[in-house]
Coordinates of C-alpha atoms and ligand atoms in Angstrom, one line a residue:
X8 CA -13.0 -10.9 -21.5
X9 CA -11.3 -7.9 -20.1
X10 CA -7.8 -7.2 -21.4
X11 CA -5.2 -5.8 -19.1
X12 CA -1.8 -5.0 -20.6
X13 CA 1.3 -5.4 -18.5
X14 CA 4.1 -3.0 -19.5
X15 CA 6.7 -4.7 -21.7
X16 CA 9.3 -3.1 -19.5
X17 CA 8.2 -4.8 -16.3
X18 CA 9.5 -4.8 -13.7
X19 CA 10.1 -1.0 -13.9
X20 CA 11.9 -0.5 -10.6
X21 CA 13.9 -3.2 -8.8
X22 CA 16.0 -3.3 -5.7
X23 CA 19.2 -2.9 -7.6
X24 CA 18.1 0.6 -8.7
X25 CA 18.1 1.8 -5.2
X26 CA 21.0 2.5 -2.8
X27 CA 20.3 1.4 0.8
X28 CA 20.0 4.2 3.3
X29 CA 23.0 2.9 5.3
X30 CA 26.1 1.0 4.3
X31 CA 25.3 -1.9 6.5
X32 CA 21.8 -2.4 5.0
X33 CA 20.6 -4.1 1.9
X34 CA 17.4 -3.5 -0.1
X35 CA 15.0 -6.4 -0.1
X36 CA 12.3 -4.8 -2.2
X37 CA 10.8 -1.7 -3.7
X38 CA 7.0 -2.0 -4.1
X39 CA 3.6 -0.6 -3.3
X40 CA 4.2 3.0 -4.4
X41 CA 1.7 5.8 -4.2
X42 CA 1.3 7.6 -7.6
X43 CA 0.4 11.1 -8.7
X44 CA 0.9 13.1 -11.8
X45 CA 2.6 16.5 -11.4
X46 CA 2.8 18.5 -14.6
X47 CA 4.7 16.4 -17.2
X48 CA 6.0 13.9 -14.6
X49 CA 4.7 10.8 -12.9
X50 CA 5.8 10.8 -9.3
X51 CA 5.8 7.5 -7.5
X52 CA 6.4 7.5 -3.7
X53 CA 8.1 4.2 -3.4
X54 CA 8.0 1.8 -0.4
X55 CA 11.6 0.8 0.0
X56 CA 12.1 -2.2 2.4
X57 CA 15.6 -2.8 3.7
X58 CA 17.3 -4.8 6.3
X59 CA 20.7 -5.0 8.1
X60 CA 23.2 -7.4 6.6
X61 CA 24.1 -9.8 9.3
X62 CA 27.8 -10.5 9.7
X63 CA 27.0 -13.8 11.3
X64 CA 25.1 -16.6 9.5
X65 CA 23.4 -17.8 12.8
X66 CA 22.2 -14.3 13.8
X67 CA 19.3 -12.5 12.1
X68 CA 19.3 -8.7 12.5
X69 CA 16.3 -6.4 12.4
X70 CA 16.4 -2.6 12.1
X71 CA 14.1 -0.9 14.6
X72 CA 13.5 2.9 14.8
X73 CA 14.2 4.1 18.4
X74 CA 11.8 7.0 18.8
X75 CA 13.8 8.4 21.8
X76 CA 17.2 8.3 20.1
X77 CA 15.5 9.2 16.8
X78 CA 17.6 6.7 14.8
X79 CA 17.5 3.1 13.8
X80 CA 19.0 0.5 16.2
X81 CA 19.7 -3.1 15.4
X82 CA 18.1 -6.1 17.2
X83 CA 19.6 -9.6 17.2
X84 CA 17.7 -12.8 16.9
X85 CA 19.6 -16.2 17.1
X86 CA 18.5 -18.7 14.5
X87 CA 18.9 -21.6 16.9
X88 CA 16.8 -20.1 19.7
X89 CA 13.5 -22.0 19.7
X90 CA 11.6 -18.9 21.0
X91 CA 12.3 -17.3 17.6
X92 CA 10.0 -18.1 14.7
X93 CA 11.1 -17.1 11.2
X94 CA 8.6 -19.1 9.2
X95 CA 7.0 -16.1 7.5
X96 CA 9.7 -14.3 5.5
X97 CA 8.2 -10.9 6.5
X98 CA 8.1 -11.5 10.2
X99 CA 10.1 -12.5 13.2
X100 CA 8.1 -13.7 16.2
X101 CA 10.1 -13.9 19.4
X102 CA 8.7 -14.7 22.9
X103 CA 5.2 -13.6 21.8
X104 CA 6.4 -10.3 20.2
X105 CA 6.2 -9.7 16.5
X106 CA 8.9 -7.8 14.6
X107 CA 9.4 -7.3 10.9
X108 CA 12.4 -8.7 9.0
X109 CA 12.7 -5.4 7.1
X110 CA 12.1 -1.8 7.8
X111 CA 10.5 0.4 5.1
X112 CA 10.7 4.1 4.2
X113 CA 9.5 6.1 1.3
X114 CA 11.5 7.5 -1.6
X115 CA 10.5 9.7 -4.5
X116 CA 10.8 8.4 -8.0
X117 CA 10.0 10.7 -11.0
X118 CA 9.5 9.8 -14.7
X119 CA 8.5 11.7 -17.9
X120 CA 7.4 8.6 -19.7
X121 CA 6.0 6.5 -16.8
X122 CA 8.6 3.8 -17.5
X123 CA 12.1 5.2 -16.8
X124 CA 12.4 6.6 -13.3
X125 CA 14.9 8.8 -11.6
X126 CA 15.0 7.9 -8.0
X127 CA 16.0 10.2 -5.2
X128 CA 19.2 9.2 -3.3
X129 CA 18.0 9.6 0.3
X130 CA 15.0 8.8 2.4
X131 CA 12.1 11.1 1.5
X132 CA 9.9 10.1 4.4
X133 CA 10.9 7.6 7.1
X134 CA 9.9 6.3 10.5
X135 CA 9.5 9.2 12.9
X136 CA 7.2 8.3 15.8
X137 CA 6.5 5.6 18.3
X138 CA 3.9 4.2 16.0
X139 CA 6.4 3.7 13.2
X140 CA 9.3 1.9 14.9
X141 CA 9.1 -1.0 12.5
X142 CA 8.7 1.2 9.5
X143 CA 6.3 3.1 7.3
X144 CA 4.5 1.3 4.5
X145 CA 2.1 1.4 1.5
X146 CA 1.6 5.1 0.9
X147 CA -1.5 6.3 -1.0
X148 CA -1.5 9.9 -2.3
X149 CA -4.7 12.0 -2.5
X150 CA -4.6 15.4 -4.0
X151 CA -7.2 17.4 -2.1
X152 CA -7.9 21.1 -2.3
X153 CA -4.4 21.9 -3.6
X154 CA -2.4 19.8 -1.2
X155 CA -1.1 16.2 -1.3
X156 CA -2.2 13.9 1.6
X157 CA -0.4 10.6 2.1
X158 CA -2.2 7.9 4.0
X159 CA 0.2 5.3 5.0
X160 CA 0.8 2.4 7.4
X161 CA 2.8 2.8 10.6
X162 CA 4.0 -0.4 12.1
X163 CA 5.3 -0.8 15.7
X164 CA 4.9 -3.1 18.7
X165 CA 1.6 -1.4 19.2
X166 CA 0.4 -3.0 16.0
X167 CA -0.5 -1.8 12.5
X168 CA -1.9 1.8 12.4
X169 CA -2.8 4.1 9.6
X170 CA -1.3 7.5 9.6
X171 CA -1.5 10.8 7.6
X172 CA 1.0 13.2 6.3
X173 CA 0.6 16.3 4.2
X174 CA 3.0 17.8 1.6
X175 CA 3.0 20.4 -1.1
X176 CA 6.3 19.4 -2.8
X177 CA 7.3 15.9 -1.6
X178 CA 10.4 17.3 0.0
X179 CA 9.0 18.5 3.3
X180 CA 6.2 16.7 5.0
X181 CA 3.9 17.5 7.8
X182 CA 3.0 14.6 10.1
X183 CA -0.6 14.6 11.0
X184 CA -0.6 11.6 13.3
X185 CA -2.4 8.3 13.6
X186 CA -5.9 8.5 11.9
X187 CA -6.9 4.8 12.4
X188 CA -6.0 2.7 15.5
X189 CA -4.4 -0.9 15.3
X190 CA -4.9 -3.1 13.4
X191 CA -6.0 -1.0 10.5
X192 CA -4.3 -0.6 7.1
X193 CA -5.1 0.0 3.4
X194 CA -6.5 3.5 4.0
X195 CA -7.4 5.6 0.9
X196 CA -8.9 9.0 1.1
X197 CA -11.3 10.1 -1.6
X198 CA -9.8 13.1 -3.6
X199 CA -12.8 15.4 -3.0
X200 CA -15.6 16.2 -0.6
X201 CA -18.8 14.3 -1.2
X202 CA -21.9 16.1 0.1
X203 CA -19.6 18.4 2.1
X204 CA -17.7 15.5 3.9
X205 CA -14.3 13.8 3.3
X206 CA -14.5 10.0 3.0
X207 CA -11.9 7.4 3.6
X208 CA -11.9 3.6 3.1
X209 CA -10.1 1.7 5.8
X210 CA -9.5 -2.0 6.6
X211 CA -9.7 -2.9 10.3
X212 CA -8.8 -6.4 11.2
X213 CA -11.1 -7.9 13.8
X214 CA -9.4 -10.4 16.2
X215 CA -12.9 -11.3 17.3
X216 CA -14.4 -12.2 13.9
X217 CA -11.0 -13.0 12.3
X218 CA -12.1 -10.9 9.3
X219 CA -10.1 -8.3 7.3
X220 CA -12.8 -6.3 5.5
X221 CA -13.4 -2.8 4.1
X222 CA -15.1 0.0 6.1
X223 CA -15.9 3.6 5.3
X224 CA -15.4 6.7 7.5
X225 CA -16.2 10.4 7.2
X226 CA -14.5 13.5 8.3
X227 CA -14.7 17.3 8.2
X228 CA -11.0 17.9 8.4
X229 CA -9.2 14.7 7.2
X230 CA -7.8 14.2 10.8
X231 CA -10.8 13.1 12.9
X232 CA -12.7 10.3 11.4
X233 CA -16.2 9.0 12.5
X234 CA -19.5 7.6 11.4
X235 CA -17.8 4.3 10.6
X236 CA -19.7 2.0 8.4
X237 CA -19.1 -1.5 7.1
X238 CA -18.7 -1.3 3.3
X239 CA -17.7 -4.6 1.8
X240 CA -16.4 -8.0 2.8
X241 CA -14.9 -11.1 1.5
X242 CA -16.9 -13.4 -0.9
X243 CA -16.9 -17.1 -0.5
X244 CA -15.9 -18.9 -3.6
X245 CA -14.4 -15.8 -5.2
X246 CA -10.9 -14.5 -5.8
X247 CA -11.3 -12.2 -2.7
X248 CA -12.5 -14.9 -0.3
X249 CA -10.0 -14.4 2.5
X250 CA -9.1 -10.7 2.7
X251 CA -10.0 -7.5 1.0
X252 CA -8.4 -4.1 1.2
X253 CA -8.4 -0.9 -0.8
X254 CA -5.7 -0.3 -3.3
X255 CA -5.4 3.0 -5.2
X256 CA -7.2 6.2 -4.4
X257 CA -10.7 6.0 -5.9
X258 CA -11.2 7.5 -9.4
X259 CA -14.3 9.6 -10.2
X260 CA -16.0 8.3 -13.3
X261 CA -19.5 9.1 -14.7
X262 CA -20.8 5.8 -13.4
X263 CA -19.4 6.0 -9.9
X264 CA -16.2 6.0 -7.8
X265 CA -14.0 3.3 -9.2
X266 CA -11.7 1.6 -6.7
X267 CA -9.0 -0.9 -7.6
X268 CA -8.7 -3.1 -4.6
X269 CA -6.8 -6.2 -3.6
X270 CA -8.3 -9.5 -2.6
X271 CA -6.5 -12.6 -1.2
X272 CA -7.7 -16.0 -2.0
X273 CA -5.3 -17.6 0.4
X274 CA -2.8 -16.4 3.0
X275 CA -0.2 -16.0 0.2
X276 CA -1.9 -15.1 -3.0
X277 CA -3.1 -11.5 -3.8
X278 CA -5.1 -10.4 -6.9
X279 CA -6.5 -7.0 -8.0
X280 CA -10.0 -6.3 -8.9
X281 CA -12.5 -3.4 -9.2
X282 CA -15.4 -2.1 -7.2
X283 CA -17.7 0.8 -8.0
X284 CA -19.2 3.0 -5.3
X285 CA -22.1 5.4 -5.8
X286 CA -21.0 8.9 -6.7
X287 CA -23.1 10.7 -4.1
X288 CA -23.5 7.9 -1.6
X289 CA -20.1 6.2 -1.4
X290 CA -21.4 3.8 1.2
X291 CA -23.4 2.1 -1.6
X292 CA -21.5 -0.6 -3.4
X293 CA -22.8 -0.8 -7.0
X294 CA -20.7 -3.7 -8.5
X295 CA -17.6 -5.8 -7.9
X296 CA -15.4 -7.7 -10.3
X297 CA -16.5 -11.3 -10.7
X298 CA -13.0 -12.2 -11.8
X299 CA -9.7 -10.4 -10.9
X300 CA -8.4 -7.8 -13.3
X301 CA -4.8 -8.9 -12.5
X302 CA -3.6 -12.1 -10.9
X303 CA 0.0 -13.2 -10.3
X304 CA 1.1 -14.9 -13.5
X305 CA 4.5 -13.6 -14.6
X306 CA 7.7 -14.9 -12.9
X307 CA 8.2 -11.4 -11.4
X308 CA 4.8 -11.7 -9.7
X309 CA 5.0 -15.3 -8.7
X310 CA 8.4 -15.1 -7.3
X311 CA 9.8 -12.5 -5.0
X312 CA 10.4 -11.6 -1.4
X313 CA 6.8 -12.7 -0.9
X314 CA 5.6 -14.3 -4.1
X315 CA 2.2 -14.6 -5.7
X316 CA 1.4 -11.0 -4.9
X317 CA 0.1 -8.1 -7.1
X318 CA -0.7 -5.2 -4.9
X319 CA -1.5 -1.6 -5.8
X320 CA -1.3 1.7 -3.9
X321 CA -1.6 4.0 -6.9
X322 CA -2.8 4.5 -10.5
X323 CA -3.3 7.2 -13.0
X324 CA -6.5 7.6 -15.0
X325 CA -5.5 9.3 -18.3
X326 CA -6.6 9.2 -21.9
X327 CA -9.4 6.8 -21.1
X328 CA -7.0 4.3 -19.5
X329 CA -6.4 3.1 -16.0
X330 CA -2.6 2.9 -15.6
X331 CA -2.0 0.8 -12.5
X332 CA 1.3 0.8 -10.8
X333 CA 1.7 -2.3 -8.6
X334 CA 4.1 -4.1 -6.3
X335 CA 5.0 -7.5 -7.6
X336 CA 6.0 -10.2 -5.2
X337 CA 6.8 -7.6 -2.6
X338 CA 10.0 -7.0 -4.6
X339 CA 9.5 -4.7 -7.6
X340 CA 7.3 -2.0 -9.1
X341 CA 5.4 -2.9 -12.3
X342 CA 2.7 -1.3 -14.3
X343 CA -0.3 -2.5 -16.4
X344 CA -3.0 -0.6 -18.2
X345 CA -6.6 -1.3 -19.1
X346 CA -9.3 0.8 -20.8
X347 CA -11.6 2.5 -18.3
X348 CA -14.6 1.7 -20.5
X349 CA -13.7 -2.0 -20.3
X350 CA -13.5 -2.0 -16.6
X351 CA -16.8 -0.3 -16.3
X352 CA -18.4 -2.6 -18.8
X353 CA -17.1 -5.6 -16.9
X354 CA -18.9 -4.2 -13.8
X355 CA -22.1 -4.0 -15.8
X356 CA -21.9 -0.2 -16.6
Ligands
MAN3 C1 2.0 -7.9 6.2 C2 2.7 -7.5 4.9 C3 4.0 -6.9 5.1 C4 4.0 -5.8 6.2 C5 3.3 -6.2 7.4 C6 3.0 -5.1 8.4 O1 2.7 -8.9 6.8 O2 1.9 -6.6 4.2 O3 4.6 -6.4 3.9 O4 5.3 -5.4 6.4 O5 2.0 -6.8 7.1 O6 2.2 -4.1 7.8

């Protein structure tokens, strides 16, 4: 039985640790952070989700980035209007249009011990294009050839896209645009070239098949992606029977590329497990976890803005351990660690 150890200090970062970006907003969650080690510090690029506080109990407000005015404007939805559907806490559907109940941006958090974090005051990276009007979400950081690349989700009325930004210092960022069209999320870029090419895992959602599964793409320059291939799907009867999507950036191990991914067993329960891809031919899946490495068990995972969720966008592989940072219940940042050797043994290696 594989043993994963949650940090005794969980949750490490909660909404109360963060000041909203505006006085009229409140934080609803801080979760799904991208992770990288820089020198003696762990840097987590947090997804901070906030929403306007409504002064009227019968009106729900949503913050939407106006890409012409370059600022966030407020939209009103009356609770008693039958055209408005609020049944999913994350979404508002109004006359056939979908909005989000919160708008997310990224903020830098730094820590010397991986437990106590100093969080930057302002927005480090926020919505900035027509494809990000409902926010930017779920950053994954790949350190490639001396530069950090952040693959993240841009949500707008166009749908859910995957975008890319580059940075050298996490204070200024270069927007490199949409790299995968809607609906496509959970993009992680391998940290080095394989056989001369860059590779990314993505997760298109097919309206036709109704499936949310993992694909692989290749590129020469990280911006233009092609040679798309189906990589792995959902498995009937398993913990990942409904949806799968990449989690953290793949880790190179002697046995293959190790990817910690998420699987949903129902619309509202997300677990984490492992998959191993071939080192030279990453389109070959070598093994997948029979059982999840982590499933929502603690109160802080079962409850939350959207409970029953453990979801990762980043980890560190250090001292023979996989240190996973994960979002719990779409509300807080937690961590858990497991021996790399145990994960590989569990996969049969
Ligand atoms: C899902 C969840 C939300 C997210 C939207 C848009 O509903 O992952 O957290 O805001 O998709 O990406």
